[in-house]
Amino acid sequence: MIRFLRLPIDTLLHGISYAVLNCLIHSPTPLDEEQTWKLITQPEPMWRRRLREMYPPSFLRQIVLLGRQYQDAALGIAILAAGKHLFVEKPIAVTLEEADDLVGAAERAGVMLQVGHVERFNRAVRAAWPHLADPLFVQSDRLAPYTPRGADVAVVLDLMIHDIDLVATIVGSPVVDVSAVGVPVLTDTLDIANARLEFASGAVATITASRVSRDKTRKLRIFQRSGYVSLDLGTGAGMFFRMRADVDPRDFAAQATSLEQFVEPVPLFAPEGEPLRLEMDSFVAAIKGEQPVVVTGAAGREALSTALRIVTDIDRHSTRLRGGALRPA
């Protein structure tokens, strides 16, 4: 009954398509795959098209635009329930509850759900995979000049989430602790953020993201016992400074020495390929059963979970700073 009472409210705030789908999703009976798919794909009846044009009214349409991911989640769940494979852009959803609904819908329907963390397909990252083994420390910097696109959400969910997924995949261990700071500069949301992640394996990562920098930078540095990997995600270039097998670094502890004396530089190469195209090709290959999904719904959910923990810690830190500033001298 409550879901029917929400129909006029959802129609007013989010539009008729969202209202109908949201009502179906929260039905106590399972969605019928054929009927749901027809609802999504068939031409709209005249009455529904006119209602969609009238509502939400113009003064509320910005809310619908800014809240479009909520509608995306509802539509995604309906598509999965209709038995269709789904590729969804990062972040997988706005809330963990929505992410769980998407993952659950894909599992129940037995279909593929892939999340668009495109940096997994970066040429430099593809070239580095064969050389990565038990990273101890990872440093990531993603800096960009300001653009209005994506400025309605925190930089953590707009830019940093790329590196959250990438670092977690490289380390291959769950995040156990998060510490973060960040500030708004040009917008009302976070424009610069820095996070320190600790993993169950003992590895540590620092991730910095900014959308108010003068220059564009996308670099990743990975330190492990076998050497040091330096990746430029912007150019797709990379270098592995591999520890020489015939050298004991302790021999150089008592005297200054050059890096070249105990490491050998190994250029990293991978076949050319547009990451977005490779991403789509991998999704098609997974549907055909030729390979597993590269970025699963569960992986997208974990990246979102860590991102939200980062935002929460930044809010906590900011509240403490504001509280301190308000105390009388």
PDB file of C-alpha atoms in Angstrom, residues 123-315:
ATOM      1  CA  ARG A 123      47.514   0.609 -21.351  1.00  0.00           C
ATOM      2  CA  ALA A 124      49.975   1.284 -18.528  1.00  0.00           C
ATOM      3  CA  VAL A 125      47.950  -0.800 -16.091  1.00  0.00           C
ATOM      4  CA  ARG A 126      47.656  -3.688 -18.550  1.00  0.00           C
ATOM      5  CA  ALA A 127      51.414  -3.594 -19.078  1.00  0.00           C
ATOM      6  CA  ALA A 128      52.144  -3.601 -15.345  1.00  0.00           C
ATOM      7  CA  TRP A 129      49.972  -6.589 -14.314  1.00  0.00           C
ATOM      8  CA  PRO A 130      52.590  -9.308 -15.037  1.00  0.00           C
ATOM      9  CA  HIS A 131      55.117  -7.531 -12.797  1.00  0.00           C
ATOM     10  CA  LEU A 132      52.904  -6.888  -9.763  1.00  0.00           C
ATOM     11  CA  ALA A 133      53.332  -9.115  -6.716  1.00  0.00           C
ATOM     12  CA  ASP A 134      52.294  -8.346  -3.131  1.00  0.00           C
ATOM     13  CA  PRO A 135      52.477  -4.526  -3.162  1.00  0.00           C
ATOM     14  CA  LEU A 136      53.522  -2.911   0.115  1.00  0.00           C
ATOM     15  CA  PHE A 137      52.811   0.743  -0.640  1.00  0.00           C
ATOM     16  CA  VAL A 138      50.821   2.440  -3.418  1.00  0.00           C
ATOM     17  CA  GLN A 139      50.686   6.150  -4.181  1.00  0.00           C
ATOM     18  CA  SER A 140      48.106   7.580  -6.573  1.00  0.00           C
ATOM     19  CA  ASP A 141      47.663  11.149  -7.826  1.00  0.00           C
ATOM     20  CA  ARG A 142      44.770  12.232 -10.036  1.00  0.00           C
ATOM     21  CA  LEU A 143      44.723  15.993 -10.591  1.00  0.00           C
ATOM     22  CA  ALA A 144      42.678  17.898 -13.151  1.00  0.00           C
ATOM     23  CA  PRO A 145      41.675  21.466 -14.014  1.00  0.00           C
ATOM     24  CA  TYR A 146      38.164  22.490 -13.027  1.00  0.00           C
ATOM     25  CA  THR A 147      35.241  21.714 -15.325  1.00  0.00           C
ATOM     26  CA  PRO A 148      31.533  21.941 -14.464  1.00  0.00           C
ATOM     27  CA  ARG A 149      30.985  18.280 -15.419  1.00  0.00           C
ATOM     28  CA  GLY A 150      30.687  16.188 -12.304  1.00  0.00           C
ATOM     29  CA  ALA A 151      30.978  19.215 -10.010  1.00  0.00           C
ATOM     30  CA  ASP A 152      27.620  18.384  -8.419  1.00  0.00           C
ATOM     31  CA  VAL A 153      29.201  15.463  -6.533  1.00  0.00           C
ATOM     32  CA  ALA A 154      32.270  15.199  -4.315  1.00  0.00           C
ATOM     33  CA  VAL A 155      35.593  14.661  -6.085  1.00  0.00           C
ATOM     34  CA  VAL A 156      35.818  11.338  -4.215  1.00  0.00           C
ATOM     35  CA  LEU A 157      32.870   9.938  -6.192  1.00  0.00           C
ATOM     36  CA  ASP A 158      33.745  11.782  -9.400  1.00  0.00           C
ATOM     37  CA  LEU A 159      37.508  11.166  -9.787  1.00  0.00           C
ATOM     38  CA  MET A 160      39.020   9.371  -6.804  1.00  0.00           C
ATOM     39  CA  ILE A 161      36.770   6.336  -7.177  1.00  0.00           C
ATOM     40  CA  HIS A 162      38.768   5.386 -10.304  1.00  0.00           C
ATOM     41  CA  ASP A 163      41.870   4.967  -8.158  1.00  0.00           C
ATOM     42  CA  ILE A 164      40.034   3.416  -5.222  1.00  0.00           C
ATOM     43  CA  ASP A 165      39.023   0.526  -7.466  1.00  0.00           C
ATOM     44  CA  LEU A 166      42.415   0.345  -9.162  1.00  0.00           C
ATOM     45  CA  VAL A 167      44.425   0.324  -5.928  1.00  0.00           C
ATOM     46  CA  ALA A 168      42.128  -2.234  -4.275  1.00  0.00           C
ATOM     47  CA  THR A 169      42.480  -4.503  -7.314  1.00  0.00           C
ATOM     48  CA  ILE A 170      46.271  -4.174  -7.346  1.00  0.00           C
ATOM     49  CA  VAL A 171      46.608  -4.872  -3.616  1.00  0.00           C
ATOM     50  CA  GLY A 172      44.056  -7.694  -3.733  1.00  0.00           C
ATOM     51  CA  SER A 173      43.077  -7.350  -0.077  1.00  0.00           C
ATOM     52  CA  PRO A 174      40.122  -5.800   1.788  1.00  0.00           C
ATOM     53  CA  VAL A 175      40.337  -2.243   3.132  1.00  0.00           C
ATOM     54  CA  VAL A 176      40.401  -2.330   6.930  1.00  0.00           C
ATOM     55  CA  ASP A 177      40.965   1.325   7.813  1.00  0.00           C
ATOM     56  CA  VAL A 178      40.361   4.709   6.197  1.00  0.00           C
ATOM     57  CA  SER A 179      41.701   8.145   7.101  1.00  0.00           C
ATOM     58  CA  ALA A 180      40.929  11.124   4.901  1.00  0.00           C
ATOM     59  CA  VAL A 181      40.870  14.904   4.607  1.00  0.00           C
ATOM     60  CA  GLY A 182      39.395  17.180   1.972  1.00  0.00           C
ATOM     61  CA  VAL A 183      38.043  20.650   1.282  1.00  0.00           C
ATOM     62  CA  PRO A 184      35.708  22.445  -1.108  1.00  0.00           C
ATOM     63  CA  VAL A 185      37.393  25.190  -3.132  1.00  0.00           C
ATOM     64  CA  LEU A 186      35.224  26.253  -6.069  1.00  0.00           C
ATOM     65  CA  THR A 187      32.032  24.324  -5.338  1.00  0.00           C
ATOM     66  CA  ASP A 188      29.863  23.394  -2.363  1.00  0.00           C
ATOM     67  CA  THR A 189      31.191  19.822  -2.476  1.00  0.00           C
ATOM     68  CA  LEU A 190      34.679  18.398  -1.990  1.00  0.00           C
ATOM     69  CA  ASP A 191      37.086  19.571  -4.702  1.00  0.00           C
ATOM     70  CA  ILE A 192      40.316  18.195  -3.193  1.00  0.00           C
ATOM     71  CA  ALA A 193      40.660  15.009  -1.159  1.00  0.00           C
ATOM     72  CA  ASN A 194      43.449  12.847   0.196  1.00  0.00           C
ATOM     73  CA  ALA A 195      42.876   9.396   1.645  1.00  0.00           C
ATOM     74  CA  ARG A 196      45.081   6.867   3.393  1.00  0.00           C
ATOM     75  CA  LEU A 197      43.896   3.271   3.081  1.00  0.00           C
ATOM     76  CA  GLU A 198      45.155   0.332   5.109  1.00  0.00           C
ATOM     77  CA  PHE A 199      44.558  -3.185   3.830  1.00  0.00           C
ATOM     78  CA  ALA A 200      44.220  -6.517   5.606  1.00  0.00           C
ATOM     79  CA  SER A 201      47.482  -7.641   3.958  1.00  0.00           C
ATOM     80  CA  GLY A 202      49.350  -4.818   5.694  1.00  0.00           C
ATOM     81  CA  ALA A 203      49.719  -2.769   2.526  1.00  0.00           C
ATOM     82  CA  VAL A 204      49.085   0.971   2.659  1.00  0.00           C
ATOM     83  CA  ALA A 205      47.920   3.338  -0.078  1.00  0.00           C
ATOM     84  CA  THR A 206      47.637   7.107  -0.304  1.00  0.00           C
ATOM     85  CA  ILE A 207      45.254   8.520  -2.911  1.00  0.00           C
ATOM     86  CA  THR A 208      44.978  12.192  -3.856  1.00  0.00           C
ATOM     87  CA  ALA A 209      42.319  13.623  -6.146  1.00  0.00           C
ATOM     88  CA  SER A 210      41.770  17.232  -7.174  1.00  0.00           C
ATOM     89  CA  ARG A 211      39.639  18.931  -9.801  1.00  0.00           C
ATOM     90  CA  VAL A 212      41.061  22.417  -9.204  1.00  0.00           C
ATOM     91  CA  SER A 213      44.646  21.896 -10.357  1.00  0.00           C
ATOM     92  CA  ARG A 214      46.455  23.825 -13.051  1.00  0.00           C
ATOM     93  CA  ASP A 215      47.790  20.754 -14.830  1.00  0.00           C
ATOM     94  CA  LYS A 216      46.333  17.320 -15.473  1.00  0.00           C
ATOM     95  CA  THR A 217      48.135  14.441 -13.738  1.00  0.00           C
ATOM     96  CA  ARG A 218      47.253  10.737 -13.523  1.00  0.00           C
ATOM     97  CA  LYS A 219      50.114   8.817 -11.959  1.00  0.00           C
ATOM     98  CA  LEU A 220      50.415   5.612  -9.975  1.00  0.00           C
ATOM     99  CA  ARG A 221      53.458   4.348  -8.054  1.00  0.00           C
ATOM    100  CA  ILE A 222      53.647   0.834  -6.635  1.00  0.00           C
ATOM    101  CA  PHE A 223      56.354  -0.331  -4.254  1.00  0.00           C
ATOM    102  CA  GLN A 224      56.955  -4.034  -3.609  1.00  0.00           C
ATOM    103  CA  ARG A 225      59.874  -6.231  -2.539  1.00  0.00           C
ATOM    104  CA  SER A 226      60.833  -6.968  -6.150  1.00  0.00           C
ATOM    105  CA  GLY A 227      61.041  -3.309  -7.111  1.00  0.00           C
ATOM    106  CA  TYR A 228      59.162  -0.133  -7.926  1.00  0.00           C
ATOM    107  CA  VAL A 229      56.552   0.357 -10.660  1.00  0.00           C
ATOM    108  CA  SER A 230      55.881   3.858 -12.000  1.00  0.00           C
ATOM    109  CA  LEU A 231      52.846   4.357 -14.255  1.00  0.00           C
ATOM    110  CA  ASP A 232      51.638   7.406 -16.149  1.00  0.00           C
ATOM    111  CA  LEU A 233      47.958   6.705 -16.768  1.00  0.00           C
ATOM    112  CA  GLY A 234      47.639   9.814 -18.902  1.00  0.00           C
ATOM    113  CA  THR A 235      50.146   8.682 -21.527  1.00  0.00           C
ATOM    114  CA  GLY A 236      49.856   4.928 -20.971  1.00  0.00           C
ATOM    115  CA  ALA A 237      53.598   4.655 -20.302  1.00  0.00           C
ATOM    116  CA  GLY A 238      55.236   2.736 -17.493  1.00  0.00           C
ATOM    117  CA  MET A 239      58.551   1.597 -16.062  1.00  0.00           C
ATOM    118  CA  PHE A 240      59.440  -1.216 -13.670  1.00  0.00           C
ATOM    119  CA  PHE A 241      62.603  -0.565 -11.628  1.00  0.00           C
ATOM    120  CA  ARG A 242      63.392  -4.166 -10.783  1.00  0.00           C
ATOM    121  CA  MET A 243      65.746  -5.105  -7.976  1.00  0.00           C
ATOM    122  CA  ARG A 244      68.873  -6.779  -9.316  1.00  0.00           C
ATOM    123  CA  ALA A 245      69.075 -10.410  -8.256  1.00  0.00           C
ATOM    124  CA  ASP A 246      72.844 -10.248  -7.747  1.00  0.00           C
ATOM    125  CA  VAL A 247      72.809  -7.266  -5.384  1.00  0.00           C
ATOM    126  CA  ASP A 248      72.042  -6.987  -1.676  1.00  0.00           C
ATOM    127  CA  PRO A 249      70.735  -3.440  -0.945  1.00  0.00           C
ATOM    128  CA  ARG A 250      72.158  -3.671   2.578  1.00  0.00           C
ATOM    129  CA  ASP A 251      75.618  -3.393   1.031  1.00  0.00           C
ATOM    130  CA  PHE A 252      74.827   0.221   0.118  1.00  0.00           C
ATOM    131  CA  ALA A 253      73.385   1.229   3.497  1.00  0.00           C
ATOM    132  CA  ALA A 254      76.654   2.771   4.702  1.00  0.00           C
ATOM    133  CA  GLN A 255      77.403   4.862   1.615  1.00  0.00           C
ATOM    134  CA  ALA A 256      75.701   6.996  -0.976  1.00  0.00           C
ATOM    135  CA  THR A 257      74.981   5.211  -4.219  1.00  0.00           C
ATOM    136  CA  SER A 258      72.962   5.653  -7.372  1.00  0.00           C
ATOM    137  CA  LEU A 259      69.681   3.889  -7.989  1.00  0.00           C
ATOM    138  CA  GLU A 260      71.062   2.181 -11.094  1.00  0.00           C
ATOM    139  CA  GLN A 261      73.523   0.189  -9.010  1.00  0.00           C
ATOM    140  CA  PHE A 262      70.861  -1.992  -7.436  1.00  0.00           C
ATOM    141  CA  VAL A 263      67.891  -1.796  -9.842  1.00  0.00           C
ATOM    142  CA  GLU A 264      67.461  -2.330 -13.563  1.00  0.00           C
ATOM    143  CA  PRO A 265      64.865  -0.305 -15.495  1.00  0.00           C
ATOM    144  CA  VAL A 266      62.374  -2.424 -17.427  1.00  0.00           C
ATOM    145  CA  PRO A 267      60.116  -0.523 -19.862  1.00  0.00           C
ATOM    146  CA  LEU A 268      56.511  -1.709 -19.731  1.00  0.00           C
ATOM    147  CA  PHE A 269      54.601  -2.368 -22.926  1.00  0.00           C
ATOM    148  CA  ALA A 270      51.075  -3.475 -23.763  1.00  0.00           C
ATOM    149  CA  PRO A 271      49.194  -3.541 -27.073  1.00  0.00           C
ATOM    150  CA  GLU A 272      47.566  -0.302 -28.159  1.00  0.00           C
ATOM    151  CA  GLY A 273      43.868  -0.068 -27.411  1.00  0.00           C
ATOM    152  CA  GLU A 274      41.276   2.543 -26.558  1.00  0.00           C
ATOM    153  CA  PRO A 275      40.264   1.764 -22.942  1.00  0.00           C
ATOM    154  CA  LEU A 276      36.564   2.415 -23.526  1.00  0.00           C
ATOM    155  CA  ARG A 277      36.535   0.091 -26.529  1.00  0.00           C
ATOM    156  CA  LEU A 278      38.430  -2.590 -24.614  1.00  0.00           C
ATOM    157  CA  GLU A 279      35.970  -2.209 -21.758  1.00  0.00           C
ATOM    158  CA  MET A 280      32.993  -2.759 -24.040  1.00  0.00           C
ATOM    159  CA  ASP A 281      34.715  -5.657 -25.798  1.00  0.00           C
ATOM    160  CA  SER A 282      35.324  -7.321 -22.439  1.00  0.00           C
ATOM    161  CA  PHE A 283      31.653  -6.979 -21.534  1.00  0.00           C
ATOM    162  CA  VAL A 284      30.582  -8.579 -24.809  1.00  0.00           C
ATOM    163  CA  ALA A 285      33.131 -11.368 -24.315  1.00  0.00           C
ATOM    164  CA  ALA A 286      31.744 -12.027 -20.832  1.00  0.00           C
ATOM    165  CA  ILE A 287      28.208 -12.243 -22.203  1.00  0.00           C
ATOM    166  CA  LYS A 288      29.417 -14.769 -24.794  1.00  0.00           C
ATOM    167  CA  GLY A 289      31.016 -16.817 -22.020  1.00  0.00           C
ATOM    168  CA  GLU A 290      34.535 -16.247 -23.356  1.00  0.00           C
ATOM    169  CA  GLN A 291      35.856 -14.688 -20.126  1.00  0.00           C
ATOM    170  CA  PRO A 292      34.638 -13.637 -16.676  1.00  0.00           C
ATOM    171  CA  VAL A 293      33.354 -10.123 -16.039  1.00  0.00           C
ATOM    172  CA  VAL A 294      36.373  -7.871 -15.457  1.00  0.00           C
ATOM    173  CA  VAL A 295      34.726  -5.443 -13.013  1.00  0.00           C
ATOM    174  CA  THR A 296      31.923  -7.253 -11.226  1.00  0.00           C
ATOM    175  CA  GLY A 297      29.033  -5.677  -9.393  1.00  0.00           C
ATOM    176  CA  ALA A 298      30.634  -6.802  -6.144  1.00  0.00           C
ATOM    177  CA  ALA A 299      33.855  -4.963  -7.063  1.00  0.00           C
ATOM    178  CA  GLY A 300      31.885  -1.841  -7.929  1.00  0.00           C
ATOM    179  CA  ARG A 301      30.065  -2.126  -4.621  1.00  0.00           C
ATOM    180  CA  GLU A 302      33.359  -2.362  -2.712  1.00  0.00           C
ATOM    181  CA  ALA A 303      34.737   0.718  -4.476  1.00  0.00           C
ATOM    182  CA  LEU A 304      31.576   2.637  -3.575  1.00  0.00           C
ATOM    183  CA  SER A 305      31.777   1.427   0.029  1.00  0.00           C
ATOM    184  CA  THR A 306      35.353   2.681   0.394  1.00  0.00           C
ATOM    185  CA  ALA A 307      34.490   5.988  -1.295  1.00  0.00           C
ATOM    186  CA  LEU A 308      31.597   6.571   1.095  1.00  0.00           C
ATOM    187  CA  ARG A 309      33.847   5.740   4.060  1.00  0.00           C
ATOM    188  CA  ILE A 310      36.301   8.349   2.787  1.00  0.00           C
ATOM    189  CA  VAL A 311      33.563  10.978   2.483  1.00  0.00           C
ATOM    190  CA  THR A 312      32.309  10.139   5.979  1.00  0.00           C
ATOM    191  CA  ASP A 313      35.793  10.491   7.470  1.00  0.00           C
ATOM    192  CA  ILE A 314      36.293  13.828   5.701  1.00  0.00           C
ATOM    193  CA  ASP A 315      32.950  15.038   7.094  1.00  0.00           C
TER     194      ASP A 315
END
